Short mmCIF file of C-alpha atoms in Angstrom, two decimals:
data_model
loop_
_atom_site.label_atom_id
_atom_site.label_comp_id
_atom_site.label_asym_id
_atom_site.label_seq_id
_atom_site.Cartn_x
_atom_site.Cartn_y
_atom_site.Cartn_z
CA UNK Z 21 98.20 31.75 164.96
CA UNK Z 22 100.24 28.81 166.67
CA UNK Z 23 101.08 24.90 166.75
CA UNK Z 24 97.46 23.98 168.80
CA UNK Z 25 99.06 20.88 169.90
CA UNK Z 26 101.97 22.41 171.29
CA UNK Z 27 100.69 25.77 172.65
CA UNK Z 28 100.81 24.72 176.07
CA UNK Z 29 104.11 23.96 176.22
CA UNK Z 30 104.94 26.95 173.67
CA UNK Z 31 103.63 29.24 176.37
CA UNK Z 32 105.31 27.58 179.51
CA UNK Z 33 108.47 27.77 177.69
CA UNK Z 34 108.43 31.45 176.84
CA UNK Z 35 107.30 32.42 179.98
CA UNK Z 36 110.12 30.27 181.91
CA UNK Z 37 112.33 31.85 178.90
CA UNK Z 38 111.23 35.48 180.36
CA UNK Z 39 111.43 34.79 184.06
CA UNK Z 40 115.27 33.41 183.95
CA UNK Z 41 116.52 36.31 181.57
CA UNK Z 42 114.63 38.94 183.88
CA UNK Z 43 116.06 36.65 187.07
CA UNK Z 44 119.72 37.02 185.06
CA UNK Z 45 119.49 41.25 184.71
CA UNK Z 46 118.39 41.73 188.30
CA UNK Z 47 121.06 39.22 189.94
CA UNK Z 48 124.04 40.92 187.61
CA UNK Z 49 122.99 43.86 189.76
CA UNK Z 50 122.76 42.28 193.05
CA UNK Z 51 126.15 43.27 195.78
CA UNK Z 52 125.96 39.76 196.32
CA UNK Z 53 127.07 38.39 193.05
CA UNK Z 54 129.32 36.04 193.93
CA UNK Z 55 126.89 34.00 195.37
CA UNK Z 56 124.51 34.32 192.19
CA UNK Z 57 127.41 32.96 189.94
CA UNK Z 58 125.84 29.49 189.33
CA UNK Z 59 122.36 31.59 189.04
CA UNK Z 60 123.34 33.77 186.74
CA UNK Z 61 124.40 30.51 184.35
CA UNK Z 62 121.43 28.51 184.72
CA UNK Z 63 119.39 31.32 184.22
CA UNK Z 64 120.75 31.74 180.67
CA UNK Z 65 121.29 28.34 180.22
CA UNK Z 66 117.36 27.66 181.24
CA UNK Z 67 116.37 30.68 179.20
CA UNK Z 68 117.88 29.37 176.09
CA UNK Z 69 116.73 25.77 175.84
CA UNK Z 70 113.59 27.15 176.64
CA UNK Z 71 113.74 29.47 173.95
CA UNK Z 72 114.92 26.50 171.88
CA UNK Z 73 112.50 24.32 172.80
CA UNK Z 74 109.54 26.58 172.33
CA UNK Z 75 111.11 27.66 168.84
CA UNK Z 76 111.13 23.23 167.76
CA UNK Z 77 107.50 22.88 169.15
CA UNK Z 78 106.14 25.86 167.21
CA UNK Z 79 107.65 24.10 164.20
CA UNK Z 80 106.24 20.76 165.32
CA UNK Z 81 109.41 19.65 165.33
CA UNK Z 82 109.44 15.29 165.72
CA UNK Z 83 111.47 15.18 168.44
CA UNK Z 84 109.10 16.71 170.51
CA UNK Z 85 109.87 14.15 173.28
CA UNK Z 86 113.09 14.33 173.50
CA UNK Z 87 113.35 17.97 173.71
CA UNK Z 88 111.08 18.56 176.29
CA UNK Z 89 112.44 16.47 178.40
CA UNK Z 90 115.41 17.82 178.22
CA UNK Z 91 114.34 21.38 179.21
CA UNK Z 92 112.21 20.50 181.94
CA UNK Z 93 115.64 19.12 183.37
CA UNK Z 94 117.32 22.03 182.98
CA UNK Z 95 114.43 23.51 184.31
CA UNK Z 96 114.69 21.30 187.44
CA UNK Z 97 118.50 22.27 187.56
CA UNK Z 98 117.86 26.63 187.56
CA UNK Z 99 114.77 26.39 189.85
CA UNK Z 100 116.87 24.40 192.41
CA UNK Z 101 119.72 26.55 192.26
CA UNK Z 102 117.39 29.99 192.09
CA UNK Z 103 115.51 28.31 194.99
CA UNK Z 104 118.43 28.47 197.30
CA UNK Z 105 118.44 32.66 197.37
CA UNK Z 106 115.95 35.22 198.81
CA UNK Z 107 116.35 37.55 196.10
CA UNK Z 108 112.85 37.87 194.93
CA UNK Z 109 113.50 37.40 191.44
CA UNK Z 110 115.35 33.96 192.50
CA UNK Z 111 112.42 32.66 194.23
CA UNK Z 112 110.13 33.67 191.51
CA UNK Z 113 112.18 32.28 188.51
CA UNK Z 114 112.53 28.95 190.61
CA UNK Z 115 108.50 29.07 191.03
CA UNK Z 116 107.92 29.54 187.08
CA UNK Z 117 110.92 26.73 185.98
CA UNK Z 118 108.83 24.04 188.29
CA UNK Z 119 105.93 24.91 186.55
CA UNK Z 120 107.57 24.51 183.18
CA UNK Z 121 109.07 21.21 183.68
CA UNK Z 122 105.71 20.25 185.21
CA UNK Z 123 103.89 21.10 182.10
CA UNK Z 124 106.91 19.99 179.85
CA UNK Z 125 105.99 16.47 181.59
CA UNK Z 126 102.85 16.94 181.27
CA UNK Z 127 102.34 16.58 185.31
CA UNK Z 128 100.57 19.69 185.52
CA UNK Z 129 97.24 18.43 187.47
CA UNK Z 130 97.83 19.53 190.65
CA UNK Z 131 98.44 23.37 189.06
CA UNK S 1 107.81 38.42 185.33
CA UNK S 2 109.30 39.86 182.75
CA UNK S 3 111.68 42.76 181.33
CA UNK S 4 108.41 45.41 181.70
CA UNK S 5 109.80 48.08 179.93
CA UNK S 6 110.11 45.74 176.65
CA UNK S 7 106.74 43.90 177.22
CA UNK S 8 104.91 45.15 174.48
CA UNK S 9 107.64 44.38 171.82
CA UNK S 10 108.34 41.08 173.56
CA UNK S 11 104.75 39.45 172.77
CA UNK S 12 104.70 40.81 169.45
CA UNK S 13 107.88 39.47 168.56
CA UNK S 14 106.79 35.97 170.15
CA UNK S 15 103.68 35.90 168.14
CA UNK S 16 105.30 36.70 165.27
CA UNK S 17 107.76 34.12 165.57
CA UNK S 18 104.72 31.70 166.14
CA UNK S 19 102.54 32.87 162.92
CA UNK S 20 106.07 32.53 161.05
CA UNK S 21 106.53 29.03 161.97
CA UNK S 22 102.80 27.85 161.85
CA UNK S 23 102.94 29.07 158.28
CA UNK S 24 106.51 27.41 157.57
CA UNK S 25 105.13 23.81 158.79
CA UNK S 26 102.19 24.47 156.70
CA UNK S 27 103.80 25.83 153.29
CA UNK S 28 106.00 22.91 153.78
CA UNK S 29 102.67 20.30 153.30
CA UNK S 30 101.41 22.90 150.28
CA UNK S 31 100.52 21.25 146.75
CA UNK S 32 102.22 24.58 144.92
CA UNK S 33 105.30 24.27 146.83
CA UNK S 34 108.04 25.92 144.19
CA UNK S 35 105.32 29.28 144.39
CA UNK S 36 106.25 29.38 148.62
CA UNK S 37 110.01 29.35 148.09
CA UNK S 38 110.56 32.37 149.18
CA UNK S 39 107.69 32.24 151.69
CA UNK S 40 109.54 29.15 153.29
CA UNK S 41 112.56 30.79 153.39
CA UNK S 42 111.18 34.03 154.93
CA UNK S 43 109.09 32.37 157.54
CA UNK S 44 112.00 30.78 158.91
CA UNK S 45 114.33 34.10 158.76
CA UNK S 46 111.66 36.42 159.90
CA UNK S 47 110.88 33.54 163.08
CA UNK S 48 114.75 33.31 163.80
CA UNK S 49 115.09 37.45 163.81
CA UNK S 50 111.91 37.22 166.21
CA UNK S 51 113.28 34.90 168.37
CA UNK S 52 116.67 36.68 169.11
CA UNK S 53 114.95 40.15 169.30
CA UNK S 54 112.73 38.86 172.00
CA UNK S 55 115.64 37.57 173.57
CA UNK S 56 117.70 40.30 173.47
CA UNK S 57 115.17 42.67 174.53
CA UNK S 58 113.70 40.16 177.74
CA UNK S 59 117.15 40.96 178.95
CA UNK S 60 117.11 44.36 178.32
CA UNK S 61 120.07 44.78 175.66
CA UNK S 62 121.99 47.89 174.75
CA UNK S 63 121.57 47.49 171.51
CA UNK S 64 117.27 47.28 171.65
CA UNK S 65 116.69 49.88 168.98
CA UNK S 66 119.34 48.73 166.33
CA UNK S 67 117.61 44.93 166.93
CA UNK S 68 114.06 46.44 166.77
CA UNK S 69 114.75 48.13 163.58
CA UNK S 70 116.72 45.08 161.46
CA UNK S 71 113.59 42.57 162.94
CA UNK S 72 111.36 45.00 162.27
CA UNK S 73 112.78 45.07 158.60
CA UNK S 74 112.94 41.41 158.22
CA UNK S 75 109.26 41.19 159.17
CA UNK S 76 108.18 43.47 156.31
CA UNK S 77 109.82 41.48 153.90
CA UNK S 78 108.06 38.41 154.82
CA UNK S 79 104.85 40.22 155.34
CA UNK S 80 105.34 41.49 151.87
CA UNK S 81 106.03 38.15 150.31
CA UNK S 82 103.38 36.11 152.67
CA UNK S 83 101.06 38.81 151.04
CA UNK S 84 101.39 37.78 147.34
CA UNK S 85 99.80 34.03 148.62
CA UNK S 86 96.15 33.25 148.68
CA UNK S 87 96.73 30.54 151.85
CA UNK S 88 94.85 31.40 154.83
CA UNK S 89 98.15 30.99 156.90
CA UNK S 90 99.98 33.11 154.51
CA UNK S 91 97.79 36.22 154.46
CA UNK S 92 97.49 35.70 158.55
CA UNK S 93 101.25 35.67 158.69
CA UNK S 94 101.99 38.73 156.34
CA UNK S 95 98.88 40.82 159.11
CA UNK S 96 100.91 39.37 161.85
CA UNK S 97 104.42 40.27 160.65
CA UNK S 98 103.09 43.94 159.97
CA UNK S 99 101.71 44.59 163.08
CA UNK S 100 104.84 43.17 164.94
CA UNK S 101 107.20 45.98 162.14
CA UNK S 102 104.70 48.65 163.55
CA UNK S 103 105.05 47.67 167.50
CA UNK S 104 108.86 47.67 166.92
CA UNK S 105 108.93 50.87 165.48
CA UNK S 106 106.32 52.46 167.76
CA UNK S 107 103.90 53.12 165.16
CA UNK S 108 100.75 51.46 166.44
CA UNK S 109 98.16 54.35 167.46
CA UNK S 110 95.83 52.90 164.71
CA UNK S 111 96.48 49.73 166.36
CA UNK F 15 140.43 31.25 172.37
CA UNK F 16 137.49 28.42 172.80
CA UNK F 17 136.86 25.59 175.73
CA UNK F 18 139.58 22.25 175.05
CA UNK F 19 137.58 19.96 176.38
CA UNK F 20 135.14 20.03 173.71
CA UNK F 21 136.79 21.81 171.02
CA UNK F 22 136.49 19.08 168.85
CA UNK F 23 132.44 18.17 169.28
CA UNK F 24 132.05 22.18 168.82
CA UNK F 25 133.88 21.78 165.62
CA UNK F 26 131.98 18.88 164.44
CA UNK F 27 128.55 20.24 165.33
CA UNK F 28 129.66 23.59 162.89
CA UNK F 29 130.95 21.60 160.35
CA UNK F 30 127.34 20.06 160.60
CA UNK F 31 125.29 23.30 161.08
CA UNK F 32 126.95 24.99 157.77
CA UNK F 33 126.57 21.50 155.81
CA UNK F 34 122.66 21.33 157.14
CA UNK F 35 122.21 25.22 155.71
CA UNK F 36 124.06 24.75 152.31
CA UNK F 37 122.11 21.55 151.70
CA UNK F 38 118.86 23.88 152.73
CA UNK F 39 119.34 26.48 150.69
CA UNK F 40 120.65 24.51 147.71
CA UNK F 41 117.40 21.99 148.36
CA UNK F 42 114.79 25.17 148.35
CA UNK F 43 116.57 25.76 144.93
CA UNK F 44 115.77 22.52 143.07
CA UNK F 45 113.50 21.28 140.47
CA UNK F 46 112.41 18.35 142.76
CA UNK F 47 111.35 20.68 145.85
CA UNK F 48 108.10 18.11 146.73
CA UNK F 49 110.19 15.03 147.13
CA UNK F 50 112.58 17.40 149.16
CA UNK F 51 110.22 18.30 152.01
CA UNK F 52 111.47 16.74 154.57
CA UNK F 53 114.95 17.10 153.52
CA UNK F 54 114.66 20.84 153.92
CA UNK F 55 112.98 20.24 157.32
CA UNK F 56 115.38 18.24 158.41
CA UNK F 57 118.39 20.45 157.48
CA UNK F 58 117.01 23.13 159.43
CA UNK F 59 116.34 21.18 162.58
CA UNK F 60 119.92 19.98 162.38
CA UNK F 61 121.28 22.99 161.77
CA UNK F 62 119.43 24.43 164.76
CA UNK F 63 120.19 21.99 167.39
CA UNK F 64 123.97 21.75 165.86
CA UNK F 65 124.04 25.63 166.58
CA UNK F 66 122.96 24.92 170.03
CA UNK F 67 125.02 22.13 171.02
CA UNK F 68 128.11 24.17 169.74
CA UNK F 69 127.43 27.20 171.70
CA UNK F 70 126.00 25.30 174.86
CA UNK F 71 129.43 23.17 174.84
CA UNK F 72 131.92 25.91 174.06
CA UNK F 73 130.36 27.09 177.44
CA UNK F 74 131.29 24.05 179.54
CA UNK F 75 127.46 23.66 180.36
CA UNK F 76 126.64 20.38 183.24
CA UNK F 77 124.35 18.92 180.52
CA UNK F 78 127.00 18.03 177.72
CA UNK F 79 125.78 14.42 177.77
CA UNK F 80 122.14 15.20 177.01
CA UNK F 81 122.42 18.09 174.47
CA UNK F 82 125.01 15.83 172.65
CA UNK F 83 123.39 12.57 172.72
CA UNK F 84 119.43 14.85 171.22
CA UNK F 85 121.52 16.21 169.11
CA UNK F 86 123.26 13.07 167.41
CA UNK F 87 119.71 11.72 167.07
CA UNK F 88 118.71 14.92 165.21
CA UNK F 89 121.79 14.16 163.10
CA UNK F 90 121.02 10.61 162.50
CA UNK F 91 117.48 11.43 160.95
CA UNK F 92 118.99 14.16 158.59
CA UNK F 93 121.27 11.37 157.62
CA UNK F 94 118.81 8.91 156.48
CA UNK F 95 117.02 11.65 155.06
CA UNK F 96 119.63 13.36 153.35
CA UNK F 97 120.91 9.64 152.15
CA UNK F 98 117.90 8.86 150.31
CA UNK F 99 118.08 11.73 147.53
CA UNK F 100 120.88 11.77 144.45
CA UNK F 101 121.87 15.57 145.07
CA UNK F 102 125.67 16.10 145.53
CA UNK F 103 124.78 18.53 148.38
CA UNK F 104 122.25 15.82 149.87
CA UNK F 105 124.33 13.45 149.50
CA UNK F 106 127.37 15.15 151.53
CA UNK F 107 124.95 16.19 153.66
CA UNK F 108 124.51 12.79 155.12
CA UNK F 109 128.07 12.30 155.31
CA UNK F 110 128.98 15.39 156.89
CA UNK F 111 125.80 14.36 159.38
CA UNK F 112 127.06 10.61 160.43
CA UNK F 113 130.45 12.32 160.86
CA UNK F 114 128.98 14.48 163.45
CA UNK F 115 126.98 12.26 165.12
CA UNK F 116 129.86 9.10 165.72
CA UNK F 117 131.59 12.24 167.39
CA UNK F 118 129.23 13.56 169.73
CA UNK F 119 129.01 9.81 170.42
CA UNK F 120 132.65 9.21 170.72
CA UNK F 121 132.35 6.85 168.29
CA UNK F 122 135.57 8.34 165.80
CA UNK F 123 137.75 5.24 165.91
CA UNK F 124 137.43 4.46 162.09
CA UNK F 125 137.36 7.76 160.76
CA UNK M 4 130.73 22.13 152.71
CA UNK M 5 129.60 25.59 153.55
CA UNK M 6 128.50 29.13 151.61
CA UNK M 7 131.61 30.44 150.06
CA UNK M 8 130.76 33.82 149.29
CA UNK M 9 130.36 34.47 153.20
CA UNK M 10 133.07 31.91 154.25
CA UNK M 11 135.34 34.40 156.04
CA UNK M 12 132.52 36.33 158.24
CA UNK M 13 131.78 33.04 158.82
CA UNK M 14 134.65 31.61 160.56
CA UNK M 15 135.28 35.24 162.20
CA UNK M 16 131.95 34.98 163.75
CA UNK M 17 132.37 31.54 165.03
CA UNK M 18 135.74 31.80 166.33
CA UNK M 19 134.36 35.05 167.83
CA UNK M 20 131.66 33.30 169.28
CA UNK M 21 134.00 30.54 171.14
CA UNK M 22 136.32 33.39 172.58
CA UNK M 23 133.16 35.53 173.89
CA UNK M 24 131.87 32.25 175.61
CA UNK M 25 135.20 31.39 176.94
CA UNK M 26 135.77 34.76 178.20
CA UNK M 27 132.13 34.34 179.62
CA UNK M 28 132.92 31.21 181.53
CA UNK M 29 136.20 31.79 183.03
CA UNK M 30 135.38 35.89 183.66
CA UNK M 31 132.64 33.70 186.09
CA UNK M 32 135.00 31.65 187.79
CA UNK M 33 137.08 35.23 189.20
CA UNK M 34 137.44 36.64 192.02
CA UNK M 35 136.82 40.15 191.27
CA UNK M 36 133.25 39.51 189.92
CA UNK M 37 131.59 42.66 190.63
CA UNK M 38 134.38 44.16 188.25
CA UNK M 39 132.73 42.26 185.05
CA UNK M 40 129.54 42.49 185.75
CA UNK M 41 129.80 44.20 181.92
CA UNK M 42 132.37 42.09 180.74
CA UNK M 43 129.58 38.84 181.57
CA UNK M 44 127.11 40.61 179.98
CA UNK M 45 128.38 41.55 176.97
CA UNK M 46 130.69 38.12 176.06
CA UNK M 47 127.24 36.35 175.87
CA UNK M 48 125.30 39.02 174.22
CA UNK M 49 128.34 39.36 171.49
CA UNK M 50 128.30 35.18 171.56
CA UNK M 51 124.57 35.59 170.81
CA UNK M 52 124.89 37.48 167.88
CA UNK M 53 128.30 35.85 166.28
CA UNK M 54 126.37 32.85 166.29
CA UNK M 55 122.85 34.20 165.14
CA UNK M 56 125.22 36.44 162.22
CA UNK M 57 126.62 33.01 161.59
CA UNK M 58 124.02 30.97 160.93
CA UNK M 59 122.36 33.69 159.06
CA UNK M 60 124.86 34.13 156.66
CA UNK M 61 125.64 30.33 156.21
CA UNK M 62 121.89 30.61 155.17
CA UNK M 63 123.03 33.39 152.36
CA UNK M 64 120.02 35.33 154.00
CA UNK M 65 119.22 38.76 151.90
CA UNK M 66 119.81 40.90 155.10
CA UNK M 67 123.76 39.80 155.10
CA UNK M 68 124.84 44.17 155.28
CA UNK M 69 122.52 44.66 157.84
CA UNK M 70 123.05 41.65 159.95
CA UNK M 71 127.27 42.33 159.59
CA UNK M 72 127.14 45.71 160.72
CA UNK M 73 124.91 44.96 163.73
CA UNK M 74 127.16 42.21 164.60
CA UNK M 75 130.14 44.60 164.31
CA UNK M 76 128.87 47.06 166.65
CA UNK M 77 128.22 44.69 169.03
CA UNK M 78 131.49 42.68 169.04
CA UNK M 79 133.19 46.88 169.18
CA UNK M 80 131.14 47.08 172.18
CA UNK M 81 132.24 43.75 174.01
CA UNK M 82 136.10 44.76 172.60
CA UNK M 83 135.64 48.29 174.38
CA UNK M 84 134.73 46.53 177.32
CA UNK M 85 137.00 43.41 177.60
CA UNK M 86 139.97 45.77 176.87
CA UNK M 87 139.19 47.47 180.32
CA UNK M 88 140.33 43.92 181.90
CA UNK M 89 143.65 42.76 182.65
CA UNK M 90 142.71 39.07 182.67
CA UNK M 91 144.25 37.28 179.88
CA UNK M 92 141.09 35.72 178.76
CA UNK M 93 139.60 39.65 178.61
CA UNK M 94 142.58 40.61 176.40
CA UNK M 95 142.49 37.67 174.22
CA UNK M 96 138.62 37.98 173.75
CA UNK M 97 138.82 41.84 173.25
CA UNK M 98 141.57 41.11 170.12
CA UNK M 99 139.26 38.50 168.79
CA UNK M 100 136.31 40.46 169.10
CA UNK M 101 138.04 43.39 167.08
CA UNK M 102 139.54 41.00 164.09
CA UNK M 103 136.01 39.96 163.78
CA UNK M 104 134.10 43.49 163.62
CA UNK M 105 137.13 44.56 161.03
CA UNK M 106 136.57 41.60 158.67
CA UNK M 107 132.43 42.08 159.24
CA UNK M 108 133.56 45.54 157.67
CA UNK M 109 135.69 44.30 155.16
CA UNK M 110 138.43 46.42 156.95
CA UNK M 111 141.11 43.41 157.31
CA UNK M 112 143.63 44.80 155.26
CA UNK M 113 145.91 45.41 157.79
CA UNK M 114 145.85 42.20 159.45
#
């Protein structure tokens, strides 16, 4: 039982939301960490607008808009930063944050 | 790609927090509204609760078990008071908020 | 101990959040509750996105701007909402609301 | 305008909250980053709950014990650890983190 309307961008958003804390865990254990410092924050910084956003949709909140857009660029912002490491979490977190600020945009045909 | 070991507590606590706020939004348009008071107030407490345990447990907290067991608390209560109301939301919310109390306490073999 | 830069939208945006909830609360309590709808709505939502714009600033994130600027327009519309009903808690509600907003604006000159 | 009755654990939880994230942000900027790995970890999960304990309780939400003494063992946890650190934002966060689990207990009579 969800927000119909919404549920796309309900379920992009909790997935992205699962993906960045996951990516967050693994690179607090990686030797490299200094290089994973700007990581690490985007990935909770992603994780909880996306949590956020997810939480305002499945109210039908009516700034639906505004928030999404938002999110999908802070979405833009972790997936570029994960995208610059070869940790396989980093390259998979950057993967699913595209994908939510495609479907946050509602640019999702190509998927 | 998510915390694995947490998955199954994860989704309930993210459906939960969906049936919570689907039957917020829709108390809130309600004729009887003074009779969903308490509903209203639940929904949104028991949603919140969800939200954070998720969270918490997507990154794999210290603290899972303590946070299982006060969500899994807070979801009874609203289960119990979503139960007193004829709505179809309600009486999907209160099975909803039940079965997410029994994943968080490992109690689902009849599941 | 908290981050200078912004110590003074954080405060604002707390101020705000524990205004929003009183004026909830207080709302869900009253004779009146249909014409109060979106009113309790409303005070949620801000209360929410006050929460978040407090924590995301007192953590220095790169998209102060944005978060502030959603969340002054989430502050506005509890204002007008808030502004329309005779309640003493609705009615500082609003104030404590447009407050919040000219700050996260940077729009304090007259206060 | 705010709930009295839980005006101090309040304002412990949200000053608690702005030292954690603080502590969070600058304990990122150090050189010796593999060192508070823990330290990172547990200023935003402590920040996480302060704020979620916060908002709760500004809410005058039924599960105020429960919610307090969860908070309180987390913010003992993130004290424990800080307290290993020398850094002055570590020590500072570690003291606030303390003050705030006391009053959660009502144990501020020494302070």
């Amino acid at each position: 039982m969800m927000n119909e309307k919404n549920r796309e961008y309900i379920e992009a958003c909790l997935k992205c939301m699962n993906a960045c804390n996951y990516c967050y865990v693994s690179s607090l254990k990686e030797y490299d960490l200094g290089m994973l410092k700007e990581c690490i924050r985007l990935n909770r910084e992603c994780a909880d607008i996306c949590t956020f956003t997810a939480e305002a949709l499945s109210r039908d909140t009516a700034f639906g808009d505004e928030i999404r857009e938002l999110c999908a660029k802070i979405c833009d912002a972790c997936a570029e930063e994960c995208g610059k490491h070869e940790h396989e979490h980093c390259k998979k977190c950057a993967e699913v944050c595209r994908r939510c600020a495609d479907i946050l945009r509602d640019r999702r045909a190509a998927a």
